[in-house]
Coordinates of C-alpha atoms in Angstrom, one line a residue:
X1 CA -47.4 24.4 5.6
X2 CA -43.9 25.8 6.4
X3 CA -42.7 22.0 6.2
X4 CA -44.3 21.8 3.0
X5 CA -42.6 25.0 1.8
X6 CA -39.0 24.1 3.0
X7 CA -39.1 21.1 0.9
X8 CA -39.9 22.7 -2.1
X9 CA -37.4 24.9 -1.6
X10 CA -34.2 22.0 -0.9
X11 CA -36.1 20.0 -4.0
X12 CA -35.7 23.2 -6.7
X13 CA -32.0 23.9 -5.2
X14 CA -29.8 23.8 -8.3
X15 CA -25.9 24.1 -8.5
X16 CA -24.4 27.5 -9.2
X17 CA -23.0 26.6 -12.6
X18 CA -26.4 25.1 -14.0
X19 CA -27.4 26.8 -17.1
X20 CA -29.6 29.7 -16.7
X21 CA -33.0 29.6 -18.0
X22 CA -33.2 31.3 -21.2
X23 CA -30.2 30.7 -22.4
X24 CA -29.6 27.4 -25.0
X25 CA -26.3 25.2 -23.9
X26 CA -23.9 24.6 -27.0
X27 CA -24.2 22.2 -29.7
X28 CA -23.4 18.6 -28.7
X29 CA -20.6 19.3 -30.9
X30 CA -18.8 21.6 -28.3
X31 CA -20.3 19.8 -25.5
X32 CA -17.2 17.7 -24.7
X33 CA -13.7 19.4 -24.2
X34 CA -10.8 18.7 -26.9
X35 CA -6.7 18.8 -26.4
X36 CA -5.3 22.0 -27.4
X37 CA -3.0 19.8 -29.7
X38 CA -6.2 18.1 -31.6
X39 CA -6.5 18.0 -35.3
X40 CA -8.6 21.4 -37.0
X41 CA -11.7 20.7 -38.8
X42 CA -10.7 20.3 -42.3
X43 CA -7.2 19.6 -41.5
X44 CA -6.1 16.1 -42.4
X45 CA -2.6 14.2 -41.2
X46 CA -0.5 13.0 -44.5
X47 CA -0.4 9.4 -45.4
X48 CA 3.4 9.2 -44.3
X49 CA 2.5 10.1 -40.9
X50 CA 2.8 7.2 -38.3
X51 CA 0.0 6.3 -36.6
X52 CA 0.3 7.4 -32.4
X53 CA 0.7 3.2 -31.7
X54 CA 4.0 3.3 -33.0
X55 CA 5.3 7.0 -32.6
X56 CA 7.8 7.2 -29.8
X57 CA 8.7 10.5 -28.2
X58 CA 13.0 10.0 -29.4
X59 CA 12.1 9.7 -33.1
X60 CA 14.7 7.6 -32.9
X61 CA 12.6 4.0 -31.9
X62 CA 11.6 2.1 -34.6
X63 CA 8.8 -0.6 -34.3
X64 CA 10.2 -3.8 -33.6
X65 CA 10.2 -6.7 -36.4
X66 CA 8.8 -9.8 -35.4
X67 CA 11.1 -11.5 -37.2
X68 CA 14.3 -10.4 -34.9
X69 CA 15.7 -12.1 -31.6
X70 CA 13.6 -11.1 -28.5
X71 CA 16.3 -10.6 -26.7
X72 CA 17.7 -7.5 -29.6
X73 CA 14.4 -6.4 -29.0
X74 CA 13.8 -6.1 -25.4
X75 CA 17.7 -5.1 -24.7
X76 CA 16.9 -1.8 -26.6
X77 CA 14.0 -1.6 -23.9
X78 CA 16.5 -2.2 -20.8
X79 CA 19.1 0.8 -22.6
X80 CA 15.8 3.1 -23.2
X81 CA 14.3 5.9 -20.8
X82 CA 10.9 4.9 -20.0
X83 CA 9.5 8.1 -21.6
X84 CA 10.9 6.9 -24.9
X85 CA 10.1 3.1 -25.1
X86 CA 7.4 2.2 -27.5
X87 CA 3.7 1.4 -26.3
X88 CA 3.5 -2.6 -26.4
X89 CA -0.3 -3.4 -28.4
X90 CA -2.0 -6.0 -26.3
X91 CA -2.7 -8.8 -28.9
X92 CA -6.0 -10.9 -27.2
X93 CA -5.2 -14.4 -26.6
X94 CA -8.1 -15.9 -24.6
X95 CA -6.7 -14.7 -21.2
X96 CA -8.7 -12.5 -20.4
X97 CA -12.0 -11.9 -18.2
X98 CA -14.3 -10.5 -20.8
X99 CA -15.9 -12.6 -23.7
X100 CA -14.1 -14.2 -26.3
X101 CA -10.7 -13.2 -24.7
X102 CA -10.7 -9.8 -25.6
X103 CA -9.9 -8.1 -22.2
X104 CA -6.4 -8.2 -21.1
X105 CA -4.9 -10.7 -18.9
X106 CA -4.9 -9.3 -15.0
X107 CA -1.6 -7.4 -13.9
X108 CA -0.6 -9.1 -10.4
X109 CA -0.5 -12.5 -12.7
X110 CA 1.3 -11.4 -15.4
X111 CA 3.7 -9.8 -13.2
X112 CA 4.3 -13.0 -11.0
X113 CA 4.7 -14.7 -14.5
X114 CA 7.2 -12.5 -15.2
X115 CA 9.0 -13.0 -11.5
X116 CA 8.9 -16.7 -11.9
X117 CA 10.9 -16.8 -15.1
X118 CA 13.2 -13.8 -13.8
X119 CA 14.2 -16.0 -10.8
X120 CA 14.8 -19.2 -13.0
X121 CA 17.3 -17.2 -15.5
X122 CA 19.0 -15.8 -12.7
X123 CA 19.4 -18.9 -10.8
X124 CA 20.9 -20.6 -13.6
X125 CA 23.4 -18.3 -14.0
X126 CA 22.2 -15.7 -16.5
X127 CA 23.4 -12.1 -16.9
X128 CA 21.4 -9.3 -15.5
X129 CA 20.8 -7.6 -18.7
X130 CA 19.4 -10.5 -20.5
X131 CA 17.4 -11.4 -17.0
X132 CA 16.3 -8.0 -17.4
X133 CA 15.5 -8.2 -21.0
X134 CA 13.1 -11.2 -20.8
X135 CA 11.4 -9.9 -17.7
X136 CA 10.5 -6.6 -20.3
X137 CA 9.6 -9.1 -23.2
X138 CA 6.5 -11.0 -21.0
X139 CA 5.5 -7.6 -19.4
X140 CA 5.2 -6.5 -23.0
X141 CA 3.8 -9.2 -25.1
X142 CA 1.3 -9.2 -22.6
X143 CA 0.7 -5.3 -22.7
X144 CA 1.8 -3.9 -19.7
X145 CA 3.3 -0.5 -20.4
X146 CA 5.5 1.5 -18.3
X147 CA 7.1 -1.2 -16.5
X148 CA 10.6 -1.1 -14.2
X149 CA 12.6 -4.4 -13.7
X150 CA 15.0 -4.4 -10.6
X151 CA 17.5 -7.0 -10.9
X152 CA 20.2 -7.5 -8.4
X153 CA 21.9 -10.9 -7.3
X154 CA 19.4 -12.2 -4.9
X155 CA 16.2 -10.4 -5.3
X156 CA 14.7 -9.3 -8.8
X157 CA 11.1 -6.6 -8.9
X158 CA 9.3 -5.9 -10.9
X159 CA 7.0 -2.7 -10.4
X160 CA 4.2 -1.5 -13.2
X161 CA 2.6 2.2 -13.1
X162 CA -1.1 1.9 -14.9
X163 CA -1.0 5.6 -15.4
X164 CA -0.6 9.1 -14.0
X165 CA -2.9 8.9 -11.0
X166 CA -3.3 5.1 -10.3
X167 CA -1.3 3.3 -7.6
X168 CA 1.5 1.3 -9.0
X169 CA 1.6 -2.4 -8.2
X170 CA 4.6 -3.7 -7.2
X171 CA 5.9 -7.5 -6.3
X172 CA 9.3 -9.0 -5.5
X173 CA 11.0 -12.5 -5.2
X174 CA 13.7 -13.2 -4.0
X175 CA 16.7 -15.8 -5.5
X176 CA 17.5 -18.1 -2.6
X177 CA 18.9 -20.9 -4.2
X178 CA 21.2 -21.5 -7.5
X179 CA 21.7 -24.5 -9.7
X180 CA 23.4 -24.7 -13.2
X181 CA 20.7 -26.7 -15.4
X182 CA 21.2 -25.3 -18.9
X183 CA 18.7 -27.6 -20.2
X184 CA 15.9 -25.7 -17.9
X185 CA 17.9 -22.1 -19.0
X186 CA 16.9 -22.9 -23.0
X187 CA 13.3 -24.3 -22.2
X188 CA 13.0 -21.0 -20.5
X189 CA 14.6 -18.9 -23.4
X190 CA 11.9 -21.4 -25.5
X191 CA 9.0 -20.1 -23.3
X192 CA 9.9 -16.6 -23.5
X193 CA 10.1 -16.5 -27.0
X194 CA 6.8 -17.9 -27.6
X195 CA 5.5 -15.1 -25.1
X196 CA 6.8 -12.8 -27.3
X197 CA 5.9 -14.0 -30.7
X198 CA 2.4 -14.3 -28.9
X199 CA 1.9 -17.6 -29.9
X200 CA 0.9 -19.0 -26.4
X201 CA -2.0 -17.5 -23.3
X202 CA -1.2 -16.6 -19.6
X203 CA -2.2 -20.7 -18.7
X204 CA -0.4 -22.1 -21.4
X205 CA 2.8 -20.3 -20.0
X206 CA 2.4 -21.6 -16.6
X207 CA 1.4 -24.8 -17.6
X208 CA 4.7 -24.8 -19.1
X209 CA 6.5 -23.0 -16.1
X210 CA 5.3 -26.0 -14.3
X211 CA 6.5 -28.8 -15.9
X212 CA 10.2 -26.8 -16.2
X213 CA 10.1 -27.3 -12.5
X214 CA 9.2 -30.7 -11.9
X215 CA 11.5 -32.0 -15.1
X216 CA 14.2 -33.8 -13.3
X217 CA 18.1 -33.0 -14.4
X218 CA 19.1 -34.8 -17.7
X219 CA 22.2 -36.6 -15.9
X220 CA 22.1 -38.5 -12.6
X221 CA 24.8 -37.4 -10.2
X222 CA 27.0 -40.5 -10.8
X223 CA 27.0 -39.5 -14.2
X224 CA 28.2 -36.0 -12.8
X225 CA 30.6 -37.4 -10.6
X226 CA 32.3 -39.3 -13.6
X227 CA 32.0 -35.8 -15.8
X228 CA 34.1 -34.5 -13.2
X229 CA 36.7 -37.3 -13.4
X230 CA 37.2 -36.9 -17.3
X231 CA 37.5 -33.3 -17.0
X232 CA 39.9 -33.6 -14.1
X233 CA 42.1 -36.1 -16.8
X234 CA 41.3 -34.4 -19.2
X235 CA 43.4 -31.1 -17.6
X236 CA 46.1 -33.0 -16.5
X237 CA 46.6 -34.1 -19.8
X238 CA 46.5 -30.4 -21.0
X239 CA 49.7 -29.9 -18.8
X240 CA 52.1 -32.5 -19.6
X241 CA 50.3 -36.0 -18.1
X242 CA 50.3 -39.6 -19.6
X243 CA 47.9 -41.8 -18.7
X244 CA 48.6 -43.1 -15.2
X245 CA 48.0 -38.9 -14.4
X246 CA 45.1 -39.2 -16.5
X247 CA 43.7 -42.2 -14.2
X248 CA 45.0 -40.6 -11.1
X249 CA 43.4 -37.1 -11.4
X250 CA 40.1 -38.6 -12.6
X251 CA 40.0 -40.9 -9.6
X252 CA 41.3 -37.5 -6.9
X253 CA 38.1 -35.8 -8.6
X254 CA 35.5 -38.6 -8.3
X255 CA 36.3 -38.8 -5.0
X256 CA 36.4 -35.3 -4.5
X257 CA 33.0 -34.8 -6.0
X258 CA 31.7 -37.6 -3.8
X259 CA 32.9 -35.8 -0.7
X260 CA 31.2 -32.5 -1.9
X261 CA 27.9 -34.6 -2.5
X262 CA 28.1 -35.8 1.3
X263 CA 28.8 -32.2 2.4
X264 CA 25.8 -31.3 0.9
X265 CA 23.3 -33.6 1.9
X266 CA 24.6 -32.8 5.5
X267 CA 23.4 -29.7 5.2
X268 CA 27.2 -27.6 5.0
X269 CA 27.3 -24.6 3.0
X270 CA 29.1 -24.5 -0.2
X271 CA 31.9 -23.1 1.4
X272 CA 33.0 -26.4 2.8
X273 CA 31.9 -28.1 0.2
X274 CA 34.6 -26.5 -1.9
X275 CA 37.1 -27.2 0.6
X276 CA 36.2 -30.9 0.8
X277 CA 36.2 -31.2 -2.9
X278 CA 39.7 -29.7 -3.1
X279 CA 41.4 -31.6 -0.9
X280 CA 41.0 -35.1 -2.4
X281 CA 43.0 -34.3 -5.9
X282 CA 46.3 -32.7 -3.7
X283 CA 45.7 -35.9 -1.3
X284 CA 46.5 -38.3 -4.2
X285 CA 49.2 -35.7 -5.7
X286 CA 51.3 -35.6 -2.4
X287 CA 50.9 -39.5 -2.1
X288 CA 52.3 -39.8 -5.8
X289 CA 55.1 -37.5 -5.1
X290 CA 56.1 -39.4 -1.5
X291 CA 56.1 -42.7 -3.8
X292 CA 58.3 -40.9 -7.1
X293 CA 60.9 -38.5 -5.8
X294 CA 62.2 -37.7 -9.1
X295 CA 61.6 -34.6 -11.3
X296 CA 58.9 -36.5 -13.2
X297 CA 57.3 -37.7 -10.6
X298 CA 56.6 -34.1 -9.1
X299 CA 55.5 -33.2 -12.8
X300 CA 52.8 -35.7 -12.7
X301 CA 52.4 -34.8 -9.0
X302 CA 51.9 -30.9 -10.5
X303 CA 49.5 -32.6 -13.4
X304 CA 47.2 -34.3 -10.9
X305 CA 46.4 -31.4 -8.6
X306 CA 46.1 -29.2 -11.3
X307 CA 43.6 -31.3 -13.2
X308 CA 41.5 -31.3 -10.2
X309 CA 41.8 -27.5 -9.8
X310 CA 40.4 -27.5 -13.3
X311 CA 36.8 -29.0 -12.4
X312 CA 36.5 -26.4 -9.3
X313 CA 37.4 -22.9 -10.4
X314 CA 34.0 -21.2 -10.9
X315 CA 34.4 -19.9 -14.4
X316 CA 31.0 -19.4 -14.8
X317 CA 30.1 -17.4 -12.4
X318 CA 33.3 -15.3 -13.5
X319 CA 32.1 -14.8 -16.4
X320 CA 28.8 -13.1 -15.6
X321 CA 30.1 -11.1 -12.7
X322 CA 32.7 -9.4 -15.4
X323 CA 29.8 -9.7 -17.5
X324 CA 27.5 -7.5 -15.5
X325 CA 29.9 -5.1 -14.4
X326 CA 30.7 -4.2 -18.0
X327 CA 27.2 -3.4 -18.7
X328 CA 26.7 -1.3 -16.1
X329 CA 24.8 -3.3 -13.2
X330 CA 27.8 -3.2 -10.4
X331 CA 25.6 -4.4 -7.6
X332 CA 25.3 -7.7 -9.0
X333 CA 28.6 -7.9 -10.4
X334 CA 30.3 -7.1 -7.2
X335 CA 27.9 -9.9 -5.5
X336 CA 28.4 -12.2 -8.0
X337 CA 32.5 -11.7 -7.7
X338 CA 32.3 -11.8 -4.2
X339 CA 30.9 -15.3 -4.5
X340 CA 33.8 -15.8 -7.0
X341 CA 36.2 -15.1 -4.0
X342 CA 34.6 -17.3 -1.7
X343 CA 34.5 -19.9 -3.2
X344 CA 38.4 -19.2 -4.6
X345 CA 39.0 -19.3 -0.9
X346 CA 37.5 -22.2 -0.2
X347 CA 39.3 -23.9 -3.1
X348 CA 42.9 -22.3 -1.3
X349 CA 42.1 -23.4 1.9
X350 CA 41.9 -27.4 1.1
X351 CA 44.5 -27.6 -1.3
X352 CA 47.0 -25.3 0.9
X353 CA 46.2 -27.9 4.1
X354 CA 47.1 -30.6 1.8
X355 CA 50.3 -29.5 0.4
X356 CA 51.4 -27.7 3.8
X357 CA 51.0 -30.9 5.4
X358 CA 52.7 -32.9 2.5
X359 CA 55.7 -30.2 3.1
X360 CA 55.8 -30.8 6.8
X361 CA 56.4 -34.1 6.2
X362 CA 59.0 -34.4 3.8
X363 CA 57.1 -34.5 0.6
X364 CA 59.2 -31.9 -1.8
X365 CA 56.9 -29.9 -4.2
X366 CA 59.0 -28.4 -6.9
X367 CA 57.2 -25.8 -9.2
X368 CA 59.8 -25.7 -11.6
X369 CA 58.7 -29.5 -12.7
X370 CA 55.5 -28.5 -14.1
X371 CA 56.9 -27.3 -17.6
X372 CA 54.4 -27.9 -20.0
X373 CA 54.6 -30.5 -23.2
X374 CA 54.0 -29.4 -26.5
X375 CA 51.5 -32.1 -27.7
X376 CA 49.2 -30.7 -30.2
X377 CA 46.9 -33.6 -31.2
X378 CA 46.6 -35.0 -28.1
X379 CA 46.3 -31.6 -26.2
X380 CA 43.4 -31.2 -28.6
X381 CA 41.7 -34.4 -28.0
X382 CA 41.9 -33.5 -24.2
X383 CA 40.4 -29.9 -24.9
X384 CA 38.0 -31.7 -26.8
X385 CA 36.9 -34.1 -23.5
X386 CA 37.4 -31.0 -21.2
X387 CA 34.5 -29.1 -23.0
X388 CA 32.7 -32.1 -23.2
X389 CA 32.6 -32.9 -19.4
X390 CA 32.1 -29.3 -18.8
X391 CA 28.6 -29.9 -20.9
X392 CA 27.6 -32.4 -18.3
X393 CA 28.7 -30.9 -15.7
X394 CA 26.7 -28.2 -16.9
X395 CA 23.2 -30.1 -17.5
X396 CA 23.3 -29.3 -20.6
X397 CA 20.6 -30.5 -23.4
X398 CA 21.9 -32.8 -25.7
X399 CA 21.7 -30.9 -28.6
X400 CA 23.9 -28.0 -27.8
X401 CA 26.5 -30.7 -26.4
X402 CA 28.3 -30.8 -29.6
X403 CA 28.9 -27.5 -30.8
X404 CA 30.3 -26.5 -27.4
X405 CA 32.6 -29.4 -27.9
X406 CA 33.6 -27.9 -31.2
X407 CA 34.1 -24.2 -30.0
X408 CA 36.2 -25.5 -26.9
X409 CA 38.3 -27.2 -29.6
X410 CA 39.0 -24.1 -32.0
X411 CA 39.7 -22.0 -28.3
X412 CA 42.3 -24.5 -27.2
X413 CA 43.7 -23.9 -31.2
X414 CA 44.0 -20.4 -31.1
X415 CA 45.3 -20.2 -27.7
X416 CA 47.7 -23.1 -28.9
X417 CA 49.2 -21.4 -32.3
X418 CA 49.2 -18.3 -30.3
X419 CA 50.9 -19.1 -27.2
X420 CA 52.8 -22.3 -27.9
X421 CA 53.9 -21.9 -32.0
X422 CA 53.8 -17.6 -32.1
X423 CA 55.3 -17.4 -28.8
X424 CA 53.1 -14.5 -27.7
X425 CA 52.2 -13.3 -24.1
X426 CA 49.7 -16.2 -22.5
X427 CA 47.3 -13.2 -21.9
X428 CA 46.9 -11.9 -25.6
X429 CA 46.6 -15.5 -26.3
X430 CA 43.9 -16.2 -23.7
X431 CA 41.7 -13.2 -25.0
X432 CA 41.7 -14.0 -28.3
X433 CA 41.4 -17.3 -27.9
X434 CA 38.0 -16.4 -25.2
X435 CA 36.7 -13.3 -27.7
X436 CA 36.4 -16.4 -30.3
X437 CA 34.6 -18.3 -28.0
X438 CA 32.0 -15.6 -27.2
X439 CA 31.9 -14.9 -30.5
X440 CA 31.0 -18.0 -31.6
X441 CA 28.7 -18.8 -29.0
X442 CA 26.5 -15.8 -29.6
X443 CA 26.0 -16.5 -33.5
X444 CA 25.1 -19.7 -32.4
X445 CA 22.6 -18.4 -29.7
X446 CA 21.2 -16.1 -32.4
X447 CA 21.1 -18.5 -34.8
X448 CA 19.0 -21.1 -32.6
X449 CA 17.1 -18.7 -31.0
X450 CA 18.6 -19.3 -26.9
X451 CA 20.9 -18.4 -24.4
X452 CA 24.5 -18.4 -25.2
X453 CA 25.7 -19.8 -22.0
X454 CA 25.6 -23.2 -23.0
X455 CA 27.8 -22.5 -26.0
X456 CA 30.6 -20.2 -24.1
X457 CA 30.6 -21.6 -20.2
X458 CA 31.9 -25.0 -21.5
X459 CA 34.3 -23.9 -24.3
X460 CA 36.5 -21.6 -21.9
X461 CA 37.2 -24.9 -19.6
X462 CA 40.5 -25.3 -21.6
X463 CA 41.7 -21.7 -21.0
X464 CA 41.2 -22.0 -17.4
X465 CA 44.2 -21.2 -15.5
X466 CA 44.6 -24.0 -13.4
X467 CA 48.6 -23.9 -13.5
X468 CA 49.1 -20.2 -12.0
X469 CA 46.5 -21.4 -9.9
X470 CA 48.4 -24.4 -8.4
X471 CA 51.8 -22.5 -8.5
X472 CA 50.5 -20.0 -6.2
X473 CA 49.5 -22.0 -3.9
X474 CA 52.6 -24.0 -4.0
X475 CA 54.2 -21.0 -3.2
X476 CA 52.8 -20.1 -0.1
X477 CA 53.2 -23.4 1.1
X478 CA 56.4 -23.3 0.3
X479 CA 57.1 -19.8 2.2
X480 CA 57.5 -18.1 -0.9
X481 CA 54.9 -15.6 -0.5
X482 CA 56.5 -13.0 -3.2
X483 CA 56.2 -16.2 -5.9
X484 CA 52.9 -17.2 -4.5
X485 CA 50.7 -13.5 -5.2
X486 CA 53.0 -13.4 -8.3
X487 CA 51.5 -16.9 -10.1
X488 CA 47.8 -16.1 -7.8
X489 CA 48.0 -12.8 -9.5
X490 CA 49.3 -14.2 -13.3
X491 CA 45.8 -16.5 -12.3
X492 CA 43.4 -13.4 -12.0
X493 CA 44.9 -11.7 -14.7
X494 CA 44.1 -14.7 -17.0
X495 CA 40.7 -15.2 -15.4
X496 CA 39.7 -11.8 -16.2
X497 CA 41.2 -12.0 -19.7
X498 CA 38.8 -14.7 -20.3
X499 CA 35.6 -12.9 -19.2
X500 CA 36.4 -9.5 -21.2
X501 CA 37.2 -11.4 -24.5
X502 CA 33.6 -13.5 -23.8
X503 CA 31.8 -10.4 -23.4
X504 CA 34.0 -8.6 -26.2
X505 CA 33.4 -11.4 -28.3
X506 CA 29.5 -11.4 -28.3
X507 CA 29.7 -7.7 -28.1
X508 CA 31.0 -8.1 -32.2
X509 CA 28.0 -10.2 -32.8
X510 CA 25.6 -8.5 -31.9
X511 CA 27.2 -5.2 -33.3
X512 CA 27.8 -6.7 -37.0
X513 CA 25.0 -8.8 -37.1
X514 CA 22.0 -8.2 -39.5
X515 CA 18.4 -8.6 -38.1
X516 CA 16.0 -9.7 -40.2
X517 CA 13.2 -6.8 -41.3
X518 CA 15.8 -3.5 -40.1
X519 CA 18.9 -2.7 -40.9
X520 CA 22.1 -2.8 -39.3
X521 CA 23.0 -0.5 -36.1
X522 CA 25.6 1.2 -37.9
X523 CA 23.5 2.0 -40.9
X524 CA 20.5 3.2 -39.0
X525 CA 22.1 5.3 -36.2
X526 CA 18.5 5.3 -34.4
X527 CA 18.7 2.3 -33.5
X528 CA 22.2 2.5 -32.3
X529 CA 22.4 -0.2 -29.2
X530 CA 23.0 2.7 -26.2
X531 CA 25.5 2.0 -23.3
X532 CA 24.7 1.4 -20.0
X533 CA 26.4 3.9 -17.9
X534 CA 26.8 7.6 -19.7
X535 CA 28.5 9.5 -17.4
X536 CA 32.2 9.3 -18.9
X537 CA 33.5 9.2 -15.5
X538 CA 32.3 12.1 -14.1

């Protein structure tokens, strides 16, 4: 019986805040709690109010058009606080787990979706900003809110917080090697639009990630080799060589290229392969100066190496190492400019064995031989064939071959009535001349819906300074260090005058620039593009 008792007692045990009997519990209206900040009974919102999808904590953040650029889009994401970005709205497209598609794709695939194409932009050579701003536009076409990209120069993250008091999921990948395929860079601008525009699901996009990877390069690497042989002509040409320089420099950078090629497959770093592909263009210029002691002959001497110096100097990864830095992401700038140097040295090192040993053995060098002709149609022509080697060079796709072509061309004539008819500093000329090419390149990459690497990488070929470069060198073979840093230094100078007017030059587009469905930044101050770095120094 006391069993019996104890039990009934633990089985009529009730919690200390049940309701007392007696006493009625409030209408089912009251039964559930409300925010302090609800709406009163009676109380409607007005009709101009914007509904909570759309209203962004700023005031400032408008919803975005679907009829601008995805990368104007998801850059204002990359300059916004994370408090103040809009809320993406999940728009179902069959990925999901539930029926008919209507649950939302899971987040460690989206986010390795996201990886995948962040390491494929990066590896070809793309800013960090506009890495950045793709890896936001697939997060949020595919509704992932409250999403952080991390992108420096050899590992890129990508870390998403579900809410408040969930775990956040985080995954990495890291960038171990680097190719320049533009051809594979605008298939993946072409995927990430159609990500954004919603037009494709989850499989769809790595369906099509797949086949980017296993499409083989447009051009064969003989028909690379040969690139690099016009372009190398092509340069000589641009300083004062006929045709038996043109021949000459083509052939030192064939061979050049081969030896690079043979470095690689060995397994070298690129290091040496720089230093092999250097040394074969002042090989065949000390052999033509041995053979033609006269001043001409050390012109053409000066033509040939400097054609050669043309195809090596890295001025596209210049370019997006000044690139970065200017919008604020310095890691990656200084990695990327570090490689810059590198490879700069590796470039030094086999062209100053060359010409030391040319020295040594009687060869005379002269820098005051390479005066440059005046020649403006043909000069064109060969800026022309520069820009148009550089597009192969470059893997380029076939379509945006020819306006490169064409914006090389109208660099080469602004640096040319500039420099050579106004007689202004090569400096102003060169960052005019580079502002026009960025400026170009991003109306066209606006207009056609893609990077604007392949229209500005090969245009700024012809306002490469392989001249300073060569005289520099020269000079510290010679012993003339003081004239050496001077012409190495006249060489950075110019270098860097070509990556600020690029970025200065698409800067103007974008800030001009109408987008379809808004208005322009200036006239609506809300939707002002913000800087990266807001510190003012201090």
């Amino acid at each position: 019986m006391a069993g019996e008792n104890e039990e009934q007692d633990v089985q009529t045990t009730t919690s200390g805040f049940a309701v007392p009997e007696g006493l009625e519990p409030p209408s089912s209206a009251e039964d559930e709690p409300t925010s302090e900040f609800a709406v009163p009974e009676g109380l409607t919102l007005p009709p101009s109010a914007p509904p909570r999808s759309e209203f962004t904590p700023a005031g400032g953040v408008p919803k975005f058009a679907r009829g601008m650029p995805w990368q104007d889009r998801m850059r204002t994401l990359v300059r916004l606080p994370l408090a103040e970005r809009p809320a993406p709205e999940y728009v179902a497209r069959g990925d999901g787990d539930g029926e008919d598609g209507e649950a939302a794709p899971p987040v460690p695939r989206v986010l390795d979706l996201t990886l995948r194409i962040g390491e494929l932009l990066l590896a070809g050579g793309e800013g960090a900003e506009d890495v950045e701003a793709a890896m936001y536009g697939v997060t949020h076409a595919y509704g992932l809110d409250r999403c952080e990209v991390t992108v420096t120069f050899t590992l890129i993250s990508v870390t998403h917080q579900p809410s408040l008091v969930d775990p956040p999921v985080s995954l990495s990948r890291t960038v171990r090697r680097r190719g320049t395929d533009y051809t594979r860079l605008a298939a993946v601008f072409e995927l990430v639009a159609d990500i954004t525009e919603h037009a494709i699901t989850l499989e769809e996009a790595y369906g099509r990630l797949a086949s980017m990877r296993r499409n083989r390069h447009p051009y064969t690497k003989w028909q690379l080799t040969c690139a690099s042989g016009l372009l190398a002509g092509a340069a000589s040409t641009l300083v004062g060589g006929d045709w038996q320089v043109f021949l000459l420099a083509a052939l030192g950078a064939m061979i050049g290229d081969r030896l690079a090629w043979v470095a690689s497959g060995r397994g070298l770093p690129e290091f040496y392969q720089f230093v092999a592909a250097a040394m074969a263009p002042a090989v065949i210029g000390s052999l033509w100066a041995a053979g033609h002691t006269s001043g001409g002959g050390k012109a053409e001497a000066a033509a040939m190496i400097t054609g050669g110096l043309f195809a090596l100097i890295p001025g596209r990864a210049l370019v997006a190492g000044v690139q970065d830095g200017l919008t604020g992401y310095y890691l990656t700038a200084s990695a990327r400019l570090l490689e810059v140097v590198y490879l700069i040295v590796g470039i030094v090192c086999g062209v100053l064995a060359v010409l030391y040993v040319a020295e040594t053995s009687g060869v005379s060098l002269d820098p005051e031989a390479t005066v440059r002709e005046v020649r403006p149609a043909v000069q064109l022509a060969a800026a022309l064939l520069l820009s148009l080697a550089f597009c192969v060079l470059l893997q380029q796709d076939r379509g945006t071959v020819l306006p490169a072509t064409l914006n090389g061309g109208v660099a080469w004539l602004v640096y040319g009535s500039m420099h050579d008819v106004a007689h202004l500093s090569p400096f102003a000329a060169t960052a005019v001349a580079a502002g026009m090419v960025g400026l170009f390149g991003q109306l066209l990459s606006r207009y056609r819906f893609a990077s604007s690497l392949p229209y500005v990488t090969a245009a700024i070929g012809p306002l490469l300074p392989g001249s300073a470069f060569y005289l520099g060198l020269l000079g510290f073979a010679l012993g003339d260090v003081d004239q050496g840093m001077e012409y190495l230094l006249r060489a950075v100078t110019l270098a860097l005058a070509i990556a600020v007017g690029v970025n200065l030059g698409g800067e103007i587009a974008r800030l001009f620039i109408r987008t379809p469905g808004l208005t322009t930044p200036l006239e609506f101050p809300a939707f002002r593009r913000r800087g990266a770095k807001r510190t003012r120094g201090f």
